[in-house]
Amino acid sequence: QEAWTQYQAAADSFRQECFGKLAAYFAVPLKIFNSEMEIPEAISEVVSAELALIEAHEGYVSSPLFNAYDEDYSQYKPRGHYTLSEELEQYFKAMMWHGRQTFVLKDSWGIPRPELTGAALALVYMMENISEGGEMWTYWNNIYIPTVFFVGKADDLLPQDYWDFANLYFE
């Protein structure tokens, strides 16, 4: 909701694009959990396209939202105990989405993607400003730290990396 609010309030087209990508990024798993959820018209086409690829789970395709790399949509096919209920299947797909999608600095062809970097910066902006006293960073760490224990540190840039960069150059 906050990403959509920021999209609507954006003062320029670049910020609007960044917050629009972020709103669509969050809308995909929300729609997985609630198929009746209404998606704003400006992002509904790309959200529907992502959901169709997730449901088809047929292999490598360029992500309609990110359009920066080929995503292996076969990874979204629930397996193991996640097939025991609809809720577990939904959880599997939503967590797979959040675990696999990346706000890259450059696409697969080496071309800078400022709108994706901008969306990542918009995300950390919201993490810092949506709650009092850094509450969102606590939530992030409560998820990330146990994950590091089980699978190791992330290879991708983390929200803290973007926040540190933003503070270094934009304070």
mmCIF file of N, CA and C in Angstrom, residues 33-161:
data_model
loop_
_atom_site.group_PDB
_atom_site.id
_atom_site.type_symbol
_atom_site.label_atom_id
_atom_site.label_comp_id
_atom_site.label_asym_id
_atom_site.label_seq_id
_atom_site.Cartn_x
_atom_site.Cartn_y
_atom_site.Cartn_z
ATOM 1 N N PHE A 33 -1.700 -14.991 -2.442
ATOM 2 C CA PHE A 33 -2.437 -15.321 -1.223
ATOM 3 C C PHE A 33 -3.925 -15.001 -1.317
ATOM 4 N N ASN A 34 -4.279 -14.012 -2.126
ATOM 5 C CA ASN A 34 -5.675 -13.594 -2.216
ATOM 6 C C ASN A 34 -5.999 -13.265 -3.670
ATOM 7 N N SER A 35 -6.511 -14.242 -4.388
ATOM 8 C CA SER A 35 -6.784 -14.057 -5.815
ATOM 9 C C SER A 35 -7.864 -13.009 -6.071
ATOM 10 N N GLU A 36 -8.651 -12.671 -5.061
ATOM 11 C CA GLU A 36 -9.711 -11.669 -5.210
ATOM 12 C C GLU A 36 -9.198 -10.240 -4.984
ATOM 13 N N MET A 37 -7.961 -10.130 -4.544
ATOM 14 C CA MET A 37 -7.403 -8.802 -4.275
ATOM 15 C C MET A 37 -7.395 -7.965 -5.550
ATOM 16 N N GLU A 38 -7.831 -6.725 -5.415
ATOM 17 C CA GLU A 38 -7.835 -5.823 -6.565
ATOM 18 C C GLU A 38 -6.467 -5.182 -6.712
ATOM 19 N N ILE A 39 -5.982 -5.193 -7.938
ATOM 20 C CA ILE A 39 -4.678 -4.608 -8.263
ATOM 21 C C ILE A 39 -4.932 -3.320 -9.036
ATOM 22 N N PRO A 40 -4.258 -2.225 -8.688
ATOM 23 C CA PRO A 40 -4.438 -0.982 -9.440
ATOM 24 C C PRO A 40 -4.174 -1.199 -10.933
ATOM 25 N N GLU A 41 -4.949 -0.546 -11.747
ATOM 26 C CA GLU A 41 -4.875 -0.739 -13.197
ATOM 27 C C GLU A 41 -3.481 -0.490 -13.766
ATOM 28 N N ALA A 42 -2.772 0.477 -13.238
ATOM 29 C CA ALA A 42 -1.451 0.828 -13.766
ATOM 30 C C ALA A 42 -0.439 -0.307 -13.650
ATOM 31 N N ILE A 43 -0.645 -1.241 -12.707
ATOM 32 C CA ILE A 43 0.302 -2.343 -12.526
ATOM 33 C C ILE A 43 -0.338 -3.708 -12.744
ATOM 34 N N SER A 44 -1.626 -3.753 -13.026
ATOM 35 C CA SER A 44 -2.329 -5.037 -13.102
ATOM 36 C C SER A 44 -1.832 -5.931 -14.236
ATOM 37 N N GLU A 45 -1.463 -5.348 -15.375
ATOM 38 C CA GLU A 45 -1.019 -6.165 -16.504
ATOM 39 C C GLU A 45 0.278 -6.903 -16.185
ATOM 40 N N VAL A 46 1.244 -6.206 -15.621
ATOM 41 C CA VAL A 46 2.522 -6.842 -15.314
ATOM 42 C C VAL A 46 2.373 -7.848 -14.173
ATOM 43 N N VAL A 47 1.526 -7.547 -13.203
ATOM 44 C CA VAL A 47 1.280 -8.494 -12.107
ATOM 45 C C VAL A 47 0.623 -9.757 -12.654
ATOM 46 N N SER A 48 -0.358 -9.609 -13.531
ATOM 47 C CA SER A 48 -1.022 -10.768 -14.141
ATOM 48 C C SER A 48 -0.048 -11.598 -14.964
ATOM 49 N N ALA A 49 0.851 -10.929 -15.674
ATOM 50 C CA ALA A 49 1.839 -11.644 -16.484
ATOM 51 C C ALA A 49 2.784 -12.461 -15.607
ATOM 52 N N GLU A 50 3.220 -11.880 -14.498
ATOM 53 C CA GLU A 50 4.088 -12.620 -13.573
ATOM 54 C C GLU A 50 3.357 -13.814 -12.968
ATOM 55 N N LEU A 51 2.105 -13.611 -12.575
ATOM 56 C CA LEU A 51 1.330 -14.698 -11.974
ATOM 57 C C LEU A 51 1.111 -15.839 -12.961
ATOM 58 N N ALA A 52 0.879 -15.512 -14.223
ATOM 59 C CA ALA A 52 0.691 -16.545 -15.244
ATOM 60 C C ALA A 52 1.963 -17.383 -15.396
ATOM 61 N N LEU A 53 3.123 -16.742 -15.380
ATOM 62 C CA LEU A 53 4.384 -17.478 -15.494
ATOM 63 C C LEU A 53 4.647 -18.327 -14.251
ATOM 64 N N ILE A 54 4.303 -17.808 -13.094
ATOM 65 C CA ILE A 54 4.468 -18.567 -11.853
ATOM 66 C C ILE A 54 3.590 -19.810 -11.886
ATOM 67 N N GLU A 55 2.358 -19.654 -12.328
ATOM 68 C CA GLU A 55 1.438 -20.791 -12.378
ATOM 69 C C GLU A 55 1.833 -21.806 -13.447
ATOM 70 N N ALA A 56 2.385 -21.352 -14.557
ATOM 71 C CA ALA A 56 2.786 -22.260 -15.638
ATOM 72 C C ALA A 56 4.066 -23.015 -15.279
ATOM 73 N N HIS A 57 4.917 -22.408 -14.470
ATOM 74 C CA HIS A 57 6.223 -22.932 -14.030
ATOM 75 C C HIS A 57 6.903 -23.793 -15.095
ATOM 76 N N GLU A 58 7.159 -23.148 -16.247
ATOM 77 C CA GLU A 58 7.698 -23.894 -17.387
ATOM 78 C C GLU A 58 9.159 -23.622 -17.709
ATOM 79 N N GLY A 59 9.883 -22.866 -16.938
ATOM 80 C CA GLY A 59 11.301 -22.685 -17.214
ATOM 81 C C GLY A 59 11.700 -21.233 -17.354
ATOM 82 N N TYR A 60 12.785 -21.018 -18.056
ATOM 83 C CA TYR A 60 13.400 -19.684 -18.160
ATOM 84 C C TYR A 60 12.644 -18.771 -19.107
ATOM 85 N N VAL A 61 12.262 -17.603 -18.574
ATOM 86 C CA VAL A 61 11.568 -16.564 -19.332
ATOM 87 C C VAL A 61 12.006 -15.228 -18.729
ATOM 88 N N SER A 62 12.076 -14.200 -19.540
ATOM 89 C CA SER A 62 12.383 -12.872 -19.022
ATOM 90 C C SER A 62 11.228 -12.393 -18.146
ATOM 91 N N SER A 63 11.553 -11.952 -16.952
ATOM 92 C CA SER A 63 10.541 -11.466 -16.014
ATOM 93 C C SER A 63 9.840 -10.245 -16.595
ATOM 94 N N PRO A 64 8.511 -10.270 -16.721
ATOM 95 C CA PRO A 64 7.795 -9.092 -17.224
ATOM 96 C C PRO A 64 7.997 -7.853 -16.349
ATOM 97 N N LEU A 65 8.124 -8.034 -15.057
ATOM 98 C CA LEU A 65 8.299 -6.901 -14.158
ATOM 99 C C LEU A 65 9.717 -6.339 -14.217
ATOM 100 N N PHE A 66 10.700 -7.211 -14.095
ATOM 101 C CA PHE A 66 12.079 -6.757 -14.027
ATOM 102 C C PHE A 66 12.713 -6.613 -15.409
ATOM 103 N N ASN A 67 12.368 -7.496 -16.328
ATOM 104 C CA ASN A 67 12.848 -7.433 -17.709
ATOM 105 C C ASN A 67 14.355 -7.172 -17.771
ATOM 106 N N ALA A 68 15.082 -7.836 -16.877
ATOM 107 C CA ALA A 68 16.519 -7.605 -16.785
ATOM 108 C C ALA A 68 17.317 -8.905 -16.819
ATOM 109 N N TYR A 69 16.629 -10.016 -16.656
ATOM 110 C CA TYR A 69 17.283 -11.323 -16.639
ATOM 111 C C TYR A 69 16.215 -12.380 -16.856
ATOM 112 N N ASP A 70 16.653 -13.559 -17.270
ATOM 113 C CA ASP A 70 15.725 -14.675 -17.407
ATOM 114 C C ASP A 70 15.535 -15.325 -16.048
ATOM 115 N N GLU A 71 14.286 -15.521 -15.695
ATOM 116 C CA GLU A 71 13.923 -16.148 -14.433
ATOM 117 C C GLU A 71 13.500 -17.590 -14.695
ATOM 118 N N ASP A 72 13.903 -18.497 -13.836
ATOM 119 C CA ASP A 72 13.520 -19.903 -13.963
ATOM 120 C C ASP A 72 12.195 -20.127 -13.227
ATOM 121 N N TYR A 73 11.099 -19.983 -13.961
ATOM 122 C CA TYR A 73 9.776 -20.112 -13.356
ATOM 123 C C TYR A 73 9.430 -21.547 -12.977
ATOM 124 N N SER A 74 10.236 -22.528 -13.397
ATOM 125 C CA SER A 74 9.990 -23.905 -12.959
ATOM 126 C C SER A 74 10.227 -24.040 -11.456
ATOM 127 N N GLN A 75 10.974 -23.112 -10.872
ATOM 128 C CA GLN A 75 11.252 -23.147 -9.440
ATOM 129 C C GLN A 75 10.019 -22.861 -8.588
ATOM 130 N N TYR A 76 8.957 -22.352 -9.208
ATOM 131 C CA TYR A 76 7.755 -21.980 -8.463
ATOM 132 C C TYR A 76 6.774 -23.141 -8.293
ATOM 133 N N LYS A 77 7.131 -24.297 -8.801
ATOM 134 C CA LYS A 77 6.266 -25.473 -8.637
ATOM 135 C C LYS A 77 6.455 -25.997 -7.215
ATOM 136 N N PRO A 78 5.392 -25.931 -6.408
ATOM 137 C CA PRO A 78 5.513 -26.406 -5.025
ATOM 138 C C PRO A 78 5.943 -27.873 -4.977
ATOM 139 N N ARG A 79 6.737 -28.199 -3.997
ATOM 140 C CA ARG A 79 7.227 -29.562 -3.844
ATOM 141 C C ARG A 79 7.305 -29.914 -2.362
ATOM 142 N N GLY A 80 7.470 -31.200 -2.113
ATOM 143 C CA GLY A 80 7.584 -31.673 -0.745
ATOM 144 C C GLY A 80 6.329 -31.387 0.056
ATOM 145 N N HIS A 81 6.523 -31.070 1.327
ATOM 146 C CA HIS A 81 5.371 -30.834 2.212
ATOM 147 C C HIS A 81 4.568 -29.606 1.810
ATOM 148 N N TYR A 82 5.107 -28.759 0.933
ATOM 149 C CA TYR A 82 4.370 -27.574 0.477
ATOM 150 C C TYR A 82 3.198 -27.942 -0.436
ATOM 151 N N THR A 83 3.098 -29.201 -0.824
ATOM 152 C CA THR A 83 1.973 -29.653 -1.658
ATOM 153 C C THR A 83 0.808 -30.167 -0.822
ATOM 154 N N LEU A 84 0.925 -30.129 0.493
ATOM 155 C CA LEU A 84 -0.093 -30.713 1.362
ATOM 156 C C LEU A 84 -1.352 -29.865 1.518
ATOM 157 N N SER A 85 -1.256 -28.569 1.216
ATOM 158 C CA SER A 85 -2.434 -27.719 1.319
ATOM 159 C C SER A 85 -2.269 -26.517 0.383
ATOM 160 N N GLU A 86 -3.389 -25.890 0.092
ATOM 161 C CA GLU A 86 -3.365 -24.691 -0.751
ATOM 162 C C GLU A 86 -2.571 -23.573 -0.076
ATOM 163 N N GLU A 87 -2.736 -23.435 1.237
ATOM 164 C CA GLU A 87 -2.024 -22.394 1.968
ATOM 165 C C GLU A 87 -0.514 -22.593 1.897
ATOM 166 N N LEU A 88 -0.066 -23.840 2.028
ATOM 167 C CA LEU A 88 1.370 -24.105 1.936
ATOM 168 C C LEU A 88 1.879 -23.862 0.522
ATOM 169 N N GLU A 89 1.090 -24.200 -0.480
ATOM 170 C CA GLU A 89 1.489 -23.919 -1.867
ATOM 171 C C GLU A 89 1.602 -22.420 -2.097
ATOM 172 N N GLN A 90 0.664 -21.664 -1.576
ATOM 173 C CA GLN A 90 0.716 -20.207 -1.705
ATOM 174 C C GLN A 90 1.956 -19.654 -1.014
ATOM 175 N N TYR A 91 2.212 -20.142 0.181
ATOM 176 C CA TYR A 91 3.387 -19.704 0.933
ATOM 177 C C TYR A 91 4.659 -20.007 0.147
ATOM 178 N N PHE A 92 4.749 -21.209 -0.401
ATOM 179 C CA PHE A 92 5.923 -21.608 -1.185
ATOM 180 C C PHE A 92 6.158 -20.642 -2.344
ATOM 181 N N LYS A 93 5.114 -20.364 -3.110
ATOM 182 C CA LYS A 93 5.244 -19.483 -4.280
ATOM 183 C C LYS A 93 5.624 -18.064 -3.869
ATOM 184 N N ALA A 94 5.007 -17.563 -2.814
ATOM 185 C CA ALA A 94 5.301 -16.201 -2.363
ATOM 186 C C ALA A 94 6.737 -16.093 -1.852
ATOM 187 N N MET A 95 7.184 -17.067 -1.079
ATOM 188 C CA MET A 95 8.549 -17.030 -0.571
ATOM 189 C C MET A 95 9.559 -17.231 -1.699
ATOM 190 N N MET A 96 9.221 -18.064 -2.659
ATOM 191 C CA MET A 96 10.090 -18.254 -3.814
ATOM 192 C C MET A 96 10.224 -16.931 -4.575
ATOM 193 N N TRP A 97 9.116 -16.233 -4.729
ATOM 194 C CA TRP A 97 9.123 -14.933 -5.408
ATOM 195 C C TRP A 97 10.081 -13.969 -4.705
ATOM 196 N N HIS A 98 9.915 -13.833 -3.400
ATOM 197 C CA HIS A 98 10.764 -12.907 -2.657
ATOM 198 C C HIS A 98 12.220 -13.370 -2.615
ATOM 199 N N GLY A 99 12.433 -14.666 -2.649
ATOM 200 C CA GLY A 99 13.794 -15.181 -2.593
ATOM 201 C C GLY A 99 14.541 -15.126 -3.915
ATOM 202 N N ARG A 100 13.816 -15.116 -5.026
ATOM 203 C CA ARG A 100 14.471 -15.217 -6.335
ATOM 204 C C ARG A 100 14.528 -13.909 -7.108
ATOM 205 N N GLN A 101 13.593 -13.036 -6.914
ATOM 206 C CA GLN A 101 13.574 -11.787 -7.684
ATOM 207 C C GLN A 101 14.608 -10.823 -7.134
ATOM 208 N N THR A 102 15.307 -10.151 -8.030
ATOM 209 C CA THR A 102 16.433 -9.325 -7.627
ATOM 210 C C THR A 102 16.361 -7.949 -8.277
ATOM 211 N N PHE A 103 16.571 -6.939 -7.483
ATOM 212 C CA PHE A 103 16.666 -5.568 -7.979
ATOM 213 C C PHE A 103 18.122 -5.344 -8.402
ATOM 214 N N VAL A 104 18.435 -5.754 -9.614
ATOM 215 C CA VAL A 104 19.812 -5.733 -10.094
ATOM 216 C C VAL A 104 20.273 -4.317 -10.434
ATOM 217 N N LEU A 105 21.578 -4.113 -10.344
ATOM 218 C CA LEU A 105 22.175 -2.851 -10.774
ATOM 219 C C LEU A 105 22.316 -2.822 -12.290
ATOM 220 N N LYS A 106 22.681 -3.980 -12.854
ATOM 221 C CA LYS A 106 22.824 -4.132 -14.306
ATOM 222 C C LYS A 106 22.098 -5.400 -14.722
ATOM 223 N N ASP A 107 21.564 -5.396 -15.944
ATOM 224 C CA ASP A 107 20.854 -6.571 -16.419
ATOM 225 C C ASP A 107 21.830 -7.629 -16.931
ATOM 226 N N SER A 108 21.308 -8.711 -17.456
ATOM 227 C CA SER A 108 22.130 -9.827 -17.940
ATOM 228 C C SER A 108 23.066 -9.428 -19.069
ATOM 229 N N TRP A 109 22.809 -8.331 -19.720
ATOM 230 C CA TRP A 109 23.609 -7.869 -20.854
ATOM 231 C C TRP A 109 24.571 -6.761 -20.437
ATOM 232 N N GLY A 110 24.646 -6.478 -19.128
ATOM 233 C CA GLY A 110 25.563 -5.467 -18.614
ATOM 234 C C GLY A 110 25.061 -4.043 -18.708
ATOM 235 N N ILE A 111 23.794 -3.875 -19.032
ATOM 236 C CA ILE A 111 23.217 -2.540 -19.169
ATOM 237 C C ILE A 111 22.707 -2.060 -17.808
ATOM 238 N N PRO A 112 23.140 -0.875 -17.366
ATOM 239 C CA PRO A 112 22.647 -0.354 -16.074
ATOM 240 C C PRO A 112 21.124 -0.251 -16.072
ATOM 241 N N ARG A 113 20.528 -0.588 -14.937
ATOM 242 C CA ARG A 113 19.078 -0.541 -14.772
ATOM 243 C C ARG A 113 18.727 0.393 -13.625
ATOM 244 N N PRO A 114 18.808 1.709 -13.875
ATOM 245 C CA PRO A 114 18.570 2.667 -12.787
ATOM 246 C C PRO A 114 17.177 2.556 -12.178
ATOM 247 N N GLU A 115 16.164 2.137 -12.952
ATOM 248 C CA GLU A 115 14.821 2.025 -12.387
ATOM 249 C C GLU A 115 14.727 0.882 -11.379
ATOM 250 N N LEU A 116 15.544 -0.168 -11.553
ATOM 251 C CA LEU A 116 15.549 -1.255 -10.572
ATOM 252 C C LEU A 116 16.360 -0.866 -9.339
ATOM 253 N N THR A 117 17.474 -0.185 -9.556
ATOM 254 C CA THR A 117 18.244 0.333 -8.423
ATOM 255 C C THR A 117 17.402 1.354 -7.664
ATOM 256 N N GLY A 118 16.682 2.191 -8.411
ATOM 257 C CA GLY A 118 15.793 3.170 -7.786
ATOM 258 C C GLY A 118 14.695 2.504 -6.978
ATOM 259 N N ALA A 119 14.164 1.386 -7.489
ATOM 260 C CA ALA A 119 13.134 0.650 -6.742
ATOM 261 C C ALA A 119 13.713 0.083 -5.452
ATOM 262 N N ALA A 120 14.958 -0.400 -5.491
ATOM 263 C CA ALA A 120 15.607 -0.905 -4.281
ATOM 264 C C ALA A 120 15.814 0.230 -3.278
ATOM 265 N N LEU A 121 16.236 1.382 -3.771
ATOM 266 C CA LEU A 121 16.396 2.541 -2.882
ATOM 267 C C LEU A 121 15.048 2.989 -2.322
ATOM 268 N N ALA A 122 14.001 2.914 -3.150
ATOM 269 C CA ALA A 122 12.658 3.252 -2.674
ATOM 270 C C ALA A 122 12.227 2.298 -1.560
ATOM 271 N N LEU A 123 12.593 1.034 -1.705
ATOM 272 C CA LEU A 123 12.252 0.044 -0.686
ATOM 273 C C LEU A 123 12.924 0.369 0.646
ATOM 274 N N VAL A 124 14.215 0.669 0.625
ATOM 275 C CA VAL A 124 14.874 0.982 1.902
ATOM 276 C C VAL A 124 14.389 2.315 2.464
ATOM 277 N N TYR A 125 14.028 3.245 1.576
ATOM 278 C CA TYR A 125 13.412 4.493 2.038
ATOM 279 C C TYR A 125 12.144 4.175 2.823
ATOM 280 N N MET A 126 11.334 3.300 2.270
ATOM 281 C CA MET A 126 10.091 2.929 2.965
ATOM 282 C C MET A 126 10.389 2.175 4.249
ATOM 283 N N MET A 127 11.398 1.284 4.231
ATOM 284 C CA MET A 127 11.748 0.547 5.445
ATOM 285 C C MET A 127 12.142 1.503 6.562
ATOM 286 N N GLU A 128 12.849 2.549 6.210
ATOM 287 C CA GLU A 128 13.315 3.508 7.214
ATOM 288 C C GLU A 128 12.199 4.432 7.672
ATOM 289 N N ASN A 129 11.296 4.794 6.769
ATOM 290 C CA ASN A 129 10.327 5.845 7.071
ATOM 291 C C ASN A 129 8.908 5.373 7.361
ATOM 292 N N ILE A 130 8.610 4.116 7.137
ATOM 293 C CA ILE A 130 7.238 3.639 7.324
ATOM 294 C C ILE A 130 6.942 3.346 8.797
ATOM 295 N N SER A 131 7.973 3.159 9.598
ATOM 296 C CA SER A 131 7.755 2.791 10.993
ATOM 297 C C SER A 131 8.603 3.657 11.907
ATOM 298 N N GLU A 132 8.258 3.619 13.159
ATOM 299 C CA GLU A 132 8.978 4.381 14.177
ATOM 300 C C GLU A 132 10.191 3.591 14.668
ATOM 301 N N GLY A 133 11.283 4.271 14.871
ATOM 302 C CA GLY A 133 12.439 3.677 15.539
ATOM 303 C C GLY A 133 13.082 2.507 14.836
ATOM 304 N N GLY A 134 13.026 2.459 13.523
ATOM 305 C CA GLY A 134 13.699 1.388 12.797
ATOM 306 C C GLY A 134 13.062 0.023 12.948
ATOM 307 N N GLU A 135 11.776 -0.017 13.244
ATOM 308 C CA GLU A 135 11.063 -1.279 13.446
ATOM 309 C C GLU A 135 11.198 -2.241 12.261
ATOM 310 N N MET A 136 11.170 -1.695 11.039
ATOM 311 C CA MET A 136 11.257 -2.556 9.863
ATOM 312 C C MET A 136 12.624 -3.219 9.767
ATOM 313 N N TRP A 137 13.690 -2.546 10.204
ATOM 314 C CA TRP A 137 15.017 -3.159 10.194
ATOM 315 C C TRP A 137 15.057 -4.324 11.174
ATOM 316 N N THR A 138 14.363 -4.197 12.294
ATOM 317 C CA THR A 138 14.287 -5.302 13.255
ATOM 318 C C THR A 138 13.579 -6.492 12.621
ATOM 319 N N TYR A 139 12.463 -6.238 11.939
ATOM 320 C CA TYR A 139 11.755 -7.324 11.240
ATOM 321 C C TYR A 139 12.666 -7.985 10.215
ATOM 322 N N TRP A 140 13.381 -7.161 9.441
ATOM 323 C CA TRP A 140 14.290 -7.702 8.427
ATOM 324 C C TRP A 140 15.341 -8.601 9.086
ATOM 325 N N ASN A 141 15.974 -8.117 10.125
ATOM 326 C CA ASN A 141 17.013 -8.902 10.793
ATOM 327 C C ASN A 141 16.468 -10.169 11.429
ATOM 328 N N ASN A 142 15.232 -10.121 11.914
ATOM 329 C CA ASN A 142 14.616 -11.311 12.501
ATOM 330 C C ASN A 142 14.426 -12.422 11.468
ATOM 331 N N ILE A 143 14.328 -12.054 10.210
ATOM 332 C CA ILE A 143 14.223 -13.048 9.137
ATOM 333 C C ILE A 143 15.605 -13.397 8.585
ATOM 334 N N TYR A 144 16.414 -12.377 8.343
ATOM 335 C CA TYR A 144 17.689 -12.588 7.662
ATOM 336 C C TYR A 144 18.695 -13.356 8.517
ATOM 337 N N ILE A 145 18.844 -13.002 9.785
ATOM 338 C CA ILE A 145 19.876 -13.621 10.619
ATOM 339 C C ILE A 145 19.685 -15.130 10.764
ATOM 340 N N PRO A 146 18.485 -15.642 11.055
ATOM 341 C CA PRO A 146 18.333 -17.102 11.096
ATOM 342 C C PRO A 146 18.591 -17.759 9.730
ATOM 343 N N THR A 147 18.243 -17.050 8.656
ATOM 344 C CA THR A 147 18.485 -17.592 7.323
ATOM 345 C C THR A 147 19.987 -17.746 7.086
ATOM 346 N N VAL A 148 20.769 -16.774 7.512
ATOM 347 C CA VAL A 148 22.228 -16.849 7.384
ATOM 348 C C VAL A 148 22.750 -18.078 8.120
ATOM 349 N N PHE A 149 22.195 -18.354 9.283
ATOM 350 C CA PHE A 149 22.629 -19.514 10.061
ATOM 351 C C PHE A 149 22.443 -20.802 9.263
ATOM 352 N N PHE A 150 21.309 -20.919 8.554
ATOM 353 C CA PHE A 150 21.010 -22.159 7.843
ATOM 354 C C PHE A 150 21.643 -22.246 6.455
ATOM 355 N N VAL A 151 21.704 -21.141 5.716
ATOM 356 C CA VAL A 151 22.163 -21.219 4.322
ATOM 357 C C VAL A 151 23.329 -20.294 3.995
ATOM 358 N N GLY A 152 23.776 -19.497 4.929
ATOM 359 C CA GLY A 152 24.885 -18.589 4.672
ATOM 360 C C GLY A 152 24.412 -17.216 4.237
ATOM 361 N N LYS A 153 25.370 -16.306 4.129
ATOM 362 C CA LYS A 153 25.054 -14.930 3.763
ATOM 363 C C LYS A 153 24.578 -14.850 2.318
ATOM 364 N N ALA A 154 23.740 -13.867 2.057
ATOM 365 C CA ALA A 154 23.208 -13.646 0.718
ATOM 366 C C ALA A 154 24.315 -13.184 -0.220
ATOM 367 N N ASP A 155 24.202 -13.597 -1.484
ATOM 368 C CA ASP A 155 25.142 -13.156 -2.513
ATOM 369 C C ASP A 155 24.734 -11.815 -3.109
ATOM 370 N N ASP A 156 23.468 -11.466 -2.966
ATOM 371 C CA ASP A 156 22.928 -10.250 -3.553
ATOM 372 C C ASP A 156 23.098 -9.078 -2.597
ATOM 373 N N LEU A 157 22.919 -7.880 -3.151
ATOM 374 C CA LEU A 157 22.897 -6.701 -2.300
ATOM 375 C C LEU A 157 21.683 -6.779 -1.386
ATOM 376 N N LEU A 158 21.872 -6.382 -0.149
ATOM 377 C CA LEU A 158 20.810 -6.431 0.855
ATOM 378 C C LEU A 158 20.267 -5.025 1.084
ATOM 379 N N PRO A 159 19.090 -4.910 1.702
ATOM 380 C CA PRO A 159 18.549 -3.579 1.991
ATOM 381 C C PRO A 159 19.540 -2.687 2.730
ATOM 382 N N GLN A 160 20.294 -3.249 3.658
ATOM 383 C CA GLN A 160 21.266 -2.453 4.410
ATOM 384 C C GLN A 160 22.343 -1.895 3.487
ATOM 385 N N ASP A 161 22.747 -2.657 2.464
ATOM 386 C CA ASP A 161 23.745 -2.163 1.510
ATOM 387 C C ASP A 161 23.217 -0.929 0.781
#
